[in-house]
Coordinates of C-alpha atoms in Angstrom, one line a residue:
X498 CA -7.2 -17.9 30.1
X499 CA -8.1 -14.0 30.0
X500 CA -6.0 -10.9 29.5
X501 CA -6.8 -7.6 31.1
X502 CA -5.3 -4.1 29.2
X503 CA -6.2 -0.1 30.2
X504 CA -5.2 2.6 28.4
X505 CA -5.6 6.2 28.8
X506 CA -7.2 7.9 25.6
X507 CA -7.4 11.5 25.1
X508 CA -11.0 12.9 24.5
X509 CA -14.4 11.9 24.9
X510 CA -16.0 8.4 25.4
X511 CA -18.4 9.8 22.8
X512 CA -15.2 11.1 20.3
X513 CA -13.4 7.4 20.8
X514 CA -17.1 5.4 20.6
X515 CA -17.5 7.3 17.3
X516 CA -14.0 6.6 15.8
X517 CA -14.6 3.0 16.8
X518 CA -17.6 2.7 14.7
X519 CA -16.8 4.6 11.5
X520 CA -15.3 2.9 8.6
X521 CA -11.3 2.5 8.4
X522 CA -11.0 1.4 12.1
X523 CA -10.1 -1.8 12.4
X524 CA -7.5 -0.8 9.2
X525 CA -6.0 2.0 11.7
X526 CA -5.7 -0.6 14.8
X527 CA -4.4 -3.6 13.3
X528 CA -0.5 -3.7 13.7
X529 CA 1.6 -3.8 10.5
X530 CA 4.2 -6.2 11.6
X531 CA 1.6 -8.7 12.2
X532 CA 0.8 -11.2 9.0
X533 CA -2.7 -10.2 9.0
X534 CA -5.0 -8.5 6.8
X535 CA -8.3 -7.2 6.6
X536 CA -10.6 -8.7 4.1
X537 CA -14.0 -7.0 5.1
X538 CA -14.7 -4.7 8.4
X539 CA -18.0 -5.1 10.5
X540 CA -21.0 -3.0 9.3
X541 CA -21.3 -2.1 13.2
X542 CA -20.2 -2.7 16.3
X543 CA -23.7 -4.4 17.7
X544 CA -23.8 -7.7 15.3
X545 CA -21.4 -6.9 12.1
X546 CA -18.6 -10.1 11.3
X547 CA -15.1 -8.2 10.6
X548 CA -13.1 -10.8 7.6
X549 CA -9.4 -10.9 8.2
X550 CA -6.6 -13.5 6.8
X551 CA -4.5 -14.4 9.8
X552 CA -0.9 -16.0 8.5
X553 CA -3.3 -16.6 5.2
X554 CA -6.0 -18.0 7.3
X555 CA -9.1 -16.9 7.2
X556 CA -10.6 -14.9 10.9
X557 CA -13.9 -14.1 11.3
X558 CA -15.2 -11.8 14.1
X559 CA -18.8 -11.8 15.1
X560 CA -20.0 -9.1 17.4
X561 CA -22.3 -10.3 19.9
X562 CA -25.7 -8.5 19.9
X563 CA -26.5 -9.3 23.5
X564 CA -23.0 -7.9 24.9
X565 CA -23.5 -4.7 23.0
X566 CA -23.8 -1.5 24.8
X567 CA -24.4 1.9 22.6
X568 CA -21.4 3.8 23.7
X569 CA -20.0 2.3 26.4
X570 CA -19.2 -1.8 25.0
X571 CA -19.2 -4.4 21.9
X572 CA -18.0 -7.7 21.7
X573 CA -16.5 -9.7 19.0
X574 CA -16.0 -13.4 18.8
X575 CA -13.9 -15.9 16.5
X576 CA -16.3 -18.0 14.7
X577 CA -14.1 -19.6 11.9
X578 CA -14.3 -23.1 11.5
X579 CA -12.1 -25.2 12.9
X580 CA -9.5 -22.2 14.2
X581 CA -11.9 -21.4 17.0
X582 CA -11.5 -25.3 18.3
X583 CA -8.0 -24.1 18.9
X584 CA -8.6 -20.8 20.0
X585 CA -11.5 -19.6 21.7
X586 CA -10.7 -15.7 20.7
X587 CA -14.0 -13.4 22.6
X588 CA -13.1 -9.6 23.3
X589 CA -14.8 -7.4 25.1
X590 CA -13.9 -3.8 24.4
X591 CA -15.3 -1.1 27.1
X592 CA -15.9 2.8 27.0
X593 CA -15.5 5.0 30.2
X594 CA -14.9 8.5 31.2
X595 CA -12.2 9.0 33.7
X596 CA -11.1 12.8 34.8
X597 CA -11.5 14.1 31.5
X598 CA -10.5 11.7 29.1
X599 CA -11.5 7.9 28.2
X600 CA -10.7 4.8 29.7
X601 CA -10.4 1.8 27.3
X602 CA -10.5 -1.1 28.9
X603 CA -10.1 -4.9 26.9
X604 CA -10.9 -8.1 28.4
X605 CA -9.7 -11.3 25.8
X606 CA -10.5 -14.4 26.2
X607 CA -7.7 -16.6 24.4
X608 CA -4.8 -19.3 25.0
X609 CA -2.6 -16.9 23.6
X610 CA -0.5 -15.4 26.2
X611 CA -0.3 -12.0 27.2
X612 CA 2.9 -11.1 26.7
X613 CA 2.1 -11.5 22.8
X614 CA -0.5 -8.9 22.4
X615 CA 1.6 -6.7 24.8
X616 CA 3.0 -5.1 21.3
X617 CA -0.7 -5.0 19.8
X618 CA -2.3 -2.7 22.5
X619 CA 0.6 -0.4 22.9
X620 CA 0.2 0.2 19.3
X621 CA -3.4 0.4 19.0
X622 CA -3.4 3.2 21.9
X623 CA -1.2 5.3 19.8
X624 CA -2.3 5.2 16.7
X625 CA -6.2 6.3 18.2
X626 CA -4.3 9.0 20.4
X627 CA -2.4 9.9 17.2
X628 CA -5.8 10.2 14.9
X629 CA -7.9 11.7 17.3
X630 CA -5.4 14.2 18.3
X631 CA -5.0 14.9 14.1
X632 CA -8.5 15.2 13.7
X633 CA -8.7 17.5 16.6
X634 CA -6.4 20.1 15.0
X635 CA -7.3 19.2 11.4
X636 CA -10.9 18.2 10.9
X637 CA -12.8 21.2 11.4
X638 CA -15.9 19.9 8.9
X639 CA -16.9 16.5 7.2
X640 CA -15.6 17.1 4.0
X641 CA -16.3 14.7 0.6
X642 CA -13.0 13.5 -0.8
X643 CA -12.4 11.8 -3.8
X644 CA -9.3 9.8 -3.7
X645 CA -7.4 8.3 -6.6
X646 CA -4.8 5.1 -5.0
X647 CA -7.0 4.7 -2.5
X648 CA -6.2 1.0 -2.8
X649 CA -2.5 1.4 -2.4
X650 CA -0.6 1.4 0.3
X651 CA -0.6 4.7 1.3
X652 CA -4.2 5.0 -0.1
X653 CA -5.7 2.2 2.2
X654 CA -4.1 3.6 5.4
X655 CA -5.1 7.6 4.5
X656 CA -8.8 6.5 3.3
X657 CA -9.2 4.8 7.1
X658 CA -7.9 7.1 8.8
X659 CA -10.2 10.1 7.0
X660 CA -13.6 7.7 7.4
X661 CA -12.7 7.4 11.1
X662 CA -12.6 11.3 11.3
X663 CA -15.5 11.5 9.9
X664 CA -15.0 12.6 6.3
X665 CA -16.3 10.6 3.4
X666 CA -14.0 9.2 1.0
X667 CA -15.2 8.6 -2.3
X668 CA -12.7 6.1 -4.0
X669 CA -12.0 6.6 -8.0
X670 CA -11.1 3.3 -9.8
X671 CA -10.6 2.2 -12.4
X672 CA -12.7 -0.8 -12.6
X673 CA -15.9 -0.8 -11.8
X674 CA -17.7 0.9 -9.1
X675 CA -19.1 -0.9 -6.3
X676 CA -21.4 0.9 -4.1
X677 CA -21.6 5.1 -3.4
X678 CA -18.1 5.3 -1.8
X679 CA -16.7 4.5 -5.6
X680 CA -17.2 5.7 -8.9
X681 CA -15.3 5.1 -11.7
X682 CA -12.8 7.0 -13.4
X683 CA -10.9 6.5 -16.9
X684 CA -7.5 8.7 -16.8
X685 CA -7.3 9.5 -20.0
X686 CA -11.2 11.3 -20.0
X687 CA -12.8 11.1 -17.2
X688 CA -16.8 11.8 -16.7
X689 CA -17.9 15.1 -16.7
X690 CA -19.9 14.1 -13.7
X691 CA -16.7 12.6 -12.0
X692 CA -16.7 15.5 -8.8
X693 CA -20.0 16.1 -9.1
X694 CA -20.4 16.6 -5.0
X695 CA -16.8 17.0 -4.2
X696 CA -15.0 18.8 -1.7
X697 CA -11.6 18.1 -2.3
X698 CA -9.2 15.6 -4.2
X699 CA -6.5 13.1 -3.2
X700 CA -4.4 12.4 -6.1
X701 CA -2.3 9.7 -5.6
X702 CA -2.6 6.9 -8.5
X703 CA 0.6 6.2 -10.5
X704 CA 2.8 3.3 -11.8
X705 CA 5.0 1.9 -9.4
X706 CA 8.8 3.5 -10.0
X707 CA 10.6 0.3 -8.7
X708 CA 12.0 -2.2 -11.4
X709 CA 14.2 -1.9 -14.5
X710 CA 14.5 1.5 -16.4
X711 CA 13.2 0.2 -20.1
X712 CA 11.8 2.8 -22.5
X713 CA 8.6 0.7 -21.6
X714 CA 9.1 1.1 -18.3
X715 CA 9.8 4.7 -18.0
X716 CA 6.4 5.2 -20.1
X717 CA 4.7 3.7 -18.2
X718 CA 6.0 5.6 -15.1
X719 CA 5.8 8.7 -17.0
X720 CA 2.3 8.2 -18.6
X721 CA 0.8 6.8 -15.4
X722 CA 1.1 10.3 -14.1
X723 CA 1.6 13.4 -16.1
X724 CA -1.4 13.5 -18.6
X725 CA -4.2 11.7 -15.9
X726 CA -2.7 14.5 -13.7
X727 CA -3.7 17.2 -16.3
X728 CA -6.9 15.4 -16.9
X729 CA -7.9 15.1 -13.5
X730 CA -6.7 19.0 -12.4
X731 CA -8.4 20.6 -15.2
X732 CA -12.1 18.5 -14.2
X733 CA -11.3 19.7 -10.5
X734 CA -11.1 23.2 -11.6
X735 CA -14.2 23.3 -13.6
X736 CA -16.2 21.3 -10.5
X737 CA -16.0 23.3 -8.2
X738 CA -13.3 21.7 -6.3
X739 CA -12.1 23.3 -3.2
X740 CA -8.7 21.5 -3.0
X741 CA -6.4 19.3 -4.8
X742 CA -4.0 17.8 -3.5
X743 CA -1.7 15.5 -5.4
X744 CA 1.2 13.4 -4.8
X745 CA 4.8 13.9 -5.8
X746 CA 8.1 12.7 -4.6
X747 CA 11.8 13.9 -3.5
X748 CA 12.8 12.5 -6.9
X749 CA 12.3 15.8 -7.8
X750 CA 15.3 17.1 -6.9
X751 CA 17.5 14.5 -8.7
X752 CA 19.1 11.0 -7.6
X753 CA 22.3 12.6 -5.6
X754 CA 22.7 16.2 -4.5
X755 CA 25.2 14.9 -2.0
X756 CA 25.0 16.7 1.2
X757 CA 22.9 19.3 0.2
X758 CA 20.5 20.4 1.8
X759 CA 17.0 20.7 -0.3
X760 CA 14.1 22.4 0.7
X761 CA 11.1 23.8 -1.3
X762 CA 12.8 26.3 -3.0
X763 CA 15.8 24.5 -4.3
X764 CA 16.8 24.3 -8.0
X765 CA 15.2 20.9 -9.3
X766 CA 17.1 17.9 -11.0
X767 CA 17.7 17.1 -13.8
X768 CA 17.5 13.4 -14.5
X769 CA 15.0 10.9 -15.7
X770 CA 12.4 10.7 -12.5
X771 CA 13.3 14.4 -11.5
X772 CA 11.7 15.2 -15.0
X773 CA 8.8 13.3 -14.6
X774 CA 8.0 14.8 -11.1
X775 CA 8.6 18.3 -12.0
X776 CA 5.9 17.6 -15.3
X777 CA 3.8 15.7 -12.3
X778 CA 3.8 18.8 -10.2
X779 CA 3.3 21.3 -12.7
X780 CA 0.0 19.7 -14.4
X781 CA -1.4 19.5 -10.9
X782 CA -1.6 23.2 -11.4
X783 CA -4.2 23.0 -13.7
X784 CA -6.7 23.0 -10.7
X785 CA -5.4 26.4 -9.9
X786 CA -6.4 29.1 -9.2
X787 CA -10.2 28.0 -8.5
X788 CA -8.9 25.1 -6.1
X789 CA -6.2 25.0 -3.7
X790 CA -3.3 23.0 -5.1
X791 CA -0.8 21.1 -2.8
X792 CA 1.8 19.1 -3.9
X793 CA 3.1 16.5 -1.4
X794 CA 6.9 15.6 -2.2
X795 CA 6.9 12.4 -0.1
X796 CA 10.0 10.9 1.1
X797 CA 10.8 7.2 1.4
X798 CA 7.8 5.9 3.6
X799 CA 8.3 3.9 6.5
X800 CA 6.2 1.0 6.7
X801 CA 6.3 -2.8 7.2
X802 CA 2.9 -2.8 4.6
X803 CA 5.2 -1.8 1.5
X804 CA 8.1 -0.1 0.2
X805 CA 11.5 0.2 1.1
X806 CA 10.8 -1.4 4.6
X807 CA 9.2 -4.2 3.5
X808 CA 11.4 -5.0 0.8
X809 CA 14.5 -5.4 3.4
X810 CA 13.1 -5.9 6.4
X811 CA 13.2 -9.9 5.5
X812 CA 16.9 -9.3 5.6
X813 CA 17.4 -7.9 9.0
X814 CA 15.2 -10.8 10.7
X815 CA 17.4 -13.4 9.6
X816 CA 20.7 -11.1 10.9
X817 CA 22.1 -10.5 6.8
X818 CA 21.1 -7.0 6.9
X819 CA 23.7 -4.3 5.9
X820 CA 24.5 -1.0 4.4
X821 CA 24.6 -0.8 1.2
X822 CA 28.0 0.1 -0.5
X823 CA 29.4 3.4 0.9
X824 CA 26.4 3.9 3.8
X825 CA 26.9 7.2 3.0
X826 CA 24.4 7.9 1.1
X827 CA 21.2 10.4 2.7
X828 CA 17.7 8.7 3.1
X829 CA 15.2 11.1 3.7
X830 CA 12.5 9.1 5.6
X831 CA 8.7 9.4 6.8
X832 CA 6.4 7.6 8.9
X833 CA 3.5 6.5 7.2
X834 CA 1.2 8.4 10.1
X835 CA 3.3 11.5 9.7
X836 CA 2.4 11.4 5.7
X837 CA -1.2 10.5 6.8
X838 CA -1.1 13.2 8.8
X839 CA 0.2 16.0 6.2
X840 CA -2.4 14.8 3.7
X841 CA -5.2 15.6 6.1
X842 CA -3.5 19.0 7.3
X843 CA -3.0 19.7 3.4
X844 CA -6.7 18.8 2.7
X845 CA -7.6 21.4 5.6
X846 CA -4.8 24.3 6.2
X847 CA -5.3 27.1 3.9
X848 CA -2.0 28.1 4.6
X849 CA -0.4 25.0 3.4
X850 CA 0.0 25.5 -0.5
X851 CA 1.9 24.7 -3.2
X852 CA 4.8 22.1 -3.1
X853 CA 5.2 20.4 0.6
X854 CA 8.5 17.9 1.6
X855 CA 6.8 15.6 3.3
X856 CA 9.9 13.8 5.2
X857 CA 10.6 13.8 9.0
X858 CA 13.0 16.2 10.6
X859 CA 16.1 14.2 10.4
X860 CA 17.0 12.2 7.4
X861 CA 20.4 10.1 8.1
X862 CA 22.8 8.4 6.4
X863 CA 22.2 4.7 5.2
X864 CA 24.8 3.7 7.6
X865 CA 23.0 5.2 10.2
X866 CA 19.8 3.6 9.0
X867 CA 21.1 0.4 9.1
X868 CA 22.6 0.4 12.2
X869 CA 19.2 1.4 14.0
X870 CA 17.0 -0.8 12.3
X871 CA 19.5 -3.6 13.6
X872 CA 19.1 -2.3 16.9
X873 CA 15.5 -2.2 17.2
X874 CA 14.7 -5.4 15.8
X875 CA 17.9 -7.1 17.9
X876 CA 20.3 -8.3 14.9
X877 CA 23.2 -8.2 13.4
X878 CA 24.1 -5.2 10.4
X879 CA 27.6 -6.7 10.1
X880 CA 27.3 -7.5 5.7
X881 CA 27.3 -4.9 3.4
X882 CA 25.4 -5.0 0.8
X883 CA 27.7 -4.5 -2.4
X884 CA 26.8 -1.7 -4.8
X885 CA 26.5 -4.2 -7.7
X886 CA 23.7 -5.9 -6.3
X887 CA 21.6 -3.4 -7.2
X888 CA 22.2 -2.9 -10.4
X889 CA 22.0 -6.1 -11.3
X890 CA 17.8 -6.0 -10.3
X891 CA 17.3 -2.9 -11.4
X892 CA 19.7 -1.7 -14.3
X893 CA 22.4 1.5 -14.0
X894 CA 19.8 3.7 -14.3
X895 CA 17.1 2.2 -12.0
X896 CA 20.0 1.4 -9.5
X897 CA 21.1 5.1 -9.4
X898 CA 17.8 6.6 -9.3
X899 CA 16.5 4.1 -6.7
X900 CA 18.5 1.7 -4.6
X901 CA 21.7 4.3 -4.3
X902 CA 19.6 7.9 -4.4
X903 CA 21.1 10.3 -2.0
X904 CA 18.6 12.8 -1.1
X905 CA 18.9 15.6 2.0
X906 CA 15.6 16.6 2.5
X907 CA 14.7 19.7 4.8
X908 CA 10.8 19.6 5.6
X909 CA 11.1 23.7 5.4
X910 CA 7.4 24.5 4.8
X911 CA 6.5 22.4 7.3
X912 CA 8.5 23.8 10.1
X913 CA 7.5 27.3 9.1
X914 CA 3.8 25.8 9.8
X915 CA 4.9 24.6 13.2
X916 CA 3.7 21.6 12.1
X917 CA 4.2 18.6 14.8
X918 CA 5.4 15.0 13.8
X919 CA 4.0 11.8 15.3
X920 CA 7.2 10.3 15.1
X921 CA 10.4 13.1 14.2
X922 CA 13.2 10.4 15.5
X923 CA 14.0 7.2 13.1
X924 CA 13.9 4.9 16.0
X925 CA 11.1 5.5 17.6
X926 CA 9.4 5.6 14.6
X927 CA 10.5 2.1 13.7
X928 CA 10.0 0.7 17.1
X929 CA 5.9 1.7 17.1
X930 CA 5.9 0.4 13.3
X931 CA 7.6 -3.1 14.0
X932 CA 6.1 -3.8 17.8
X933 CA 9.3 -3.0 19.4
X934 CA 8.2 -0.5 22.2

């Protein structure tokens, strides 16, 4: 059996060839709803072997050296042992100009029928419209970026789609470095020669927030991220760093402001994580004024990869989904393209400094959350989730802060940069993320 697919891209064959073979490209095209995930990508598109874990099984794509076509066609084919028996997977991906823009045609050779991948090449087209279109706008040069998180969730999907622009992200871990895209990096005193070569920095390592609120836990939290902040910011400075631009949150402005509505120059909160934020913000500072320093407050991030998504998503497929308690309560959402997307305007935009909400036009109500979830993935929102469920996981304190926060966001600097969202409406956004187009 084969399947046919066209889509339309917009720009070159030569811009969507390169894209295609830079680093970070299969990461960028693989759909997040699917229960796949990328082990290793191909070296190149003429005879590199792409590692992925399909369902936990392992896929391994060969590209075919004597299919290959510099520019205009690669092919990949399954070779893992004995999941080819069952399916004969060979794609041939082809390049052509039509009227301006690029024709991407795929021919795939599989049992599997076509309606199936019907969600995967939707997606695939707009995410490489999306990134090219970004990079367009936002990628004037190759810039060298060092990146802390890049293995996070966020992290993973912003260091793909920077290497498939073209820029060069230099990952900081800290384990041990494995080959020039890493180097090593201890928080608490990093090398001297740590930026040596840099351009600009991604700040986005810290403890996960999510669990019960313990003194030991709300160390951790707090330690993960004020003093390596500091650390980090004051090496930037002293490199030569052009700009730094570190992570923050909406926790900033307290756990429930109730129908406030917050933008950058609101009066911060008071509690627990809005401390910790504010602290987080203000040693980011210490790269100023010899770099740029932007501060993305980052909203809840939609994506089936991780997060708040993830964690209920489970929920909604088997139809027990619900709002939790009241439903009244404010989420102040994102896309995780749209906070890709600020990161590499914020790396780029000299008029983009200082703190940044990074949340979508229209936050809503959990109740109104709820309900459109339930619509796009076709179930039931009909059980509530009672308040005490919550706090049960996660503690008063980390049930308050977390589960029940109540947070009106207004993305203020953002709209004064006329700056354009991917996805400004919840359900579209969650349609493209789940497959549901």
């Amino acid at each position: 059996m084969g399947i046919e697919h066209k889509a339309t891209i917009e720009g070159t064959p030569e811009e969507v060839w390169a894209w295609l073979a830079r680093s970070g490209a299969i990461h960028r095209l693989v759909p997040p709803w699917q229960p796949m995930r990328v082990v290793s990508e191909a070296a190149s598109l003429r005879d590199g072997v792409a590692k992925l874990r399909v369902a936990g099984v392992p896929w391994s794509a060969k590209h075919q050296p004597d299919s290959f076509i510099d520019g205009e066609q690669f092919v990949d084919q399954l070779t893992s042992f004995p999941l080819r028996l069952v399916n004969p997977w060979r794609h041939t991906h082809r390049i052509s100009g039509e009227n301006g823009a690029t024709i991407m045609s795929d021919t795939v050779q599989t049992p599997v029928p076509a309606a199936a991948l019907r969600g995967t090449f939707i997606y695939r087209t707009a995410q490489l419209n999306g990134d090219l279109a970004a990079h367009r706008q936002w990628s004037s040069k190759p810039l060298t970026i060092a990146m802390t998180g890049a293995s996070g969730v966020i992290g993973t999907a912003l260091k793909a789609m920077l290497s498939t622009g073209g820029h060069r992200v230099i990952a900081l871990t800290r384990g041990a470095a494995h080959g020039p895209d890493s180097r090593q990096w201890d928080p608490t005193n990093p090398a001297p020669d740590l930026l040596d070569g840099i351009d600009a920095v991604v700040h986005l390592a810290g403890a996960s927030i999510a669990g019960r609120f313990t003194d030991e836990h709300k160390r951790v939290v707090r330690d993960s991220r004020v003093g390596p902040t500091r650390k980090l910011a004051e090496l930037a400075a002293s490199a030569g760093v052009a700009t730094f631009v570190s992570a923050s949150a909406i926790g900033i402005y307290g756990a429930d402001r109730g129908d406030e509505n917050l933008d950058e120059n609101t009066a911060l909160g008071d509690d627990f994580l809005a401390e910790v934020v504010r602290d987080w913000e203000s040693e980011a500072q210490f790269a100023a004024p010899a770099a740029r320093v932007v501060q993305v407050r980052t909203g809840i991030v939609m994506t089936p990869r991780g997060g708040f998504l993830r964690q209920i998503r489970p929920l909604f497929t088997v139809g027990v989904g619900g709002r939790l308690g009241s439903g009244e309560q404010w989420i102040s959402w994102i896309g995780i393209d749209d906070i890709l997307d600020i990161y590499l305007r914020a790396l780029s935009d000299e008029n983009m400094v200082g703190p940044v909400n990074a949340v979508a036009p229209h936050p809503v109500r959990n109740s109104e959350f709820t309900k459109t979830l339930g619509k796009v993935m076709h179930r039931p929102t009909m059980i509530p989730v009672p308040s005490f469920g919550p706090k049960l996981l996660l503690g008063e304190e980390g049930a308050e802060a977390i589960a029940e926060a109540s947070q009106r966001v207004d993305a203020a600097v953002l709209t004064s940069l006329r700056h354009k969202f991917r996805h400004p409406e919840l359900e579209a956004a969650l349609r493209h993320l789940l497959g549901k187009s």
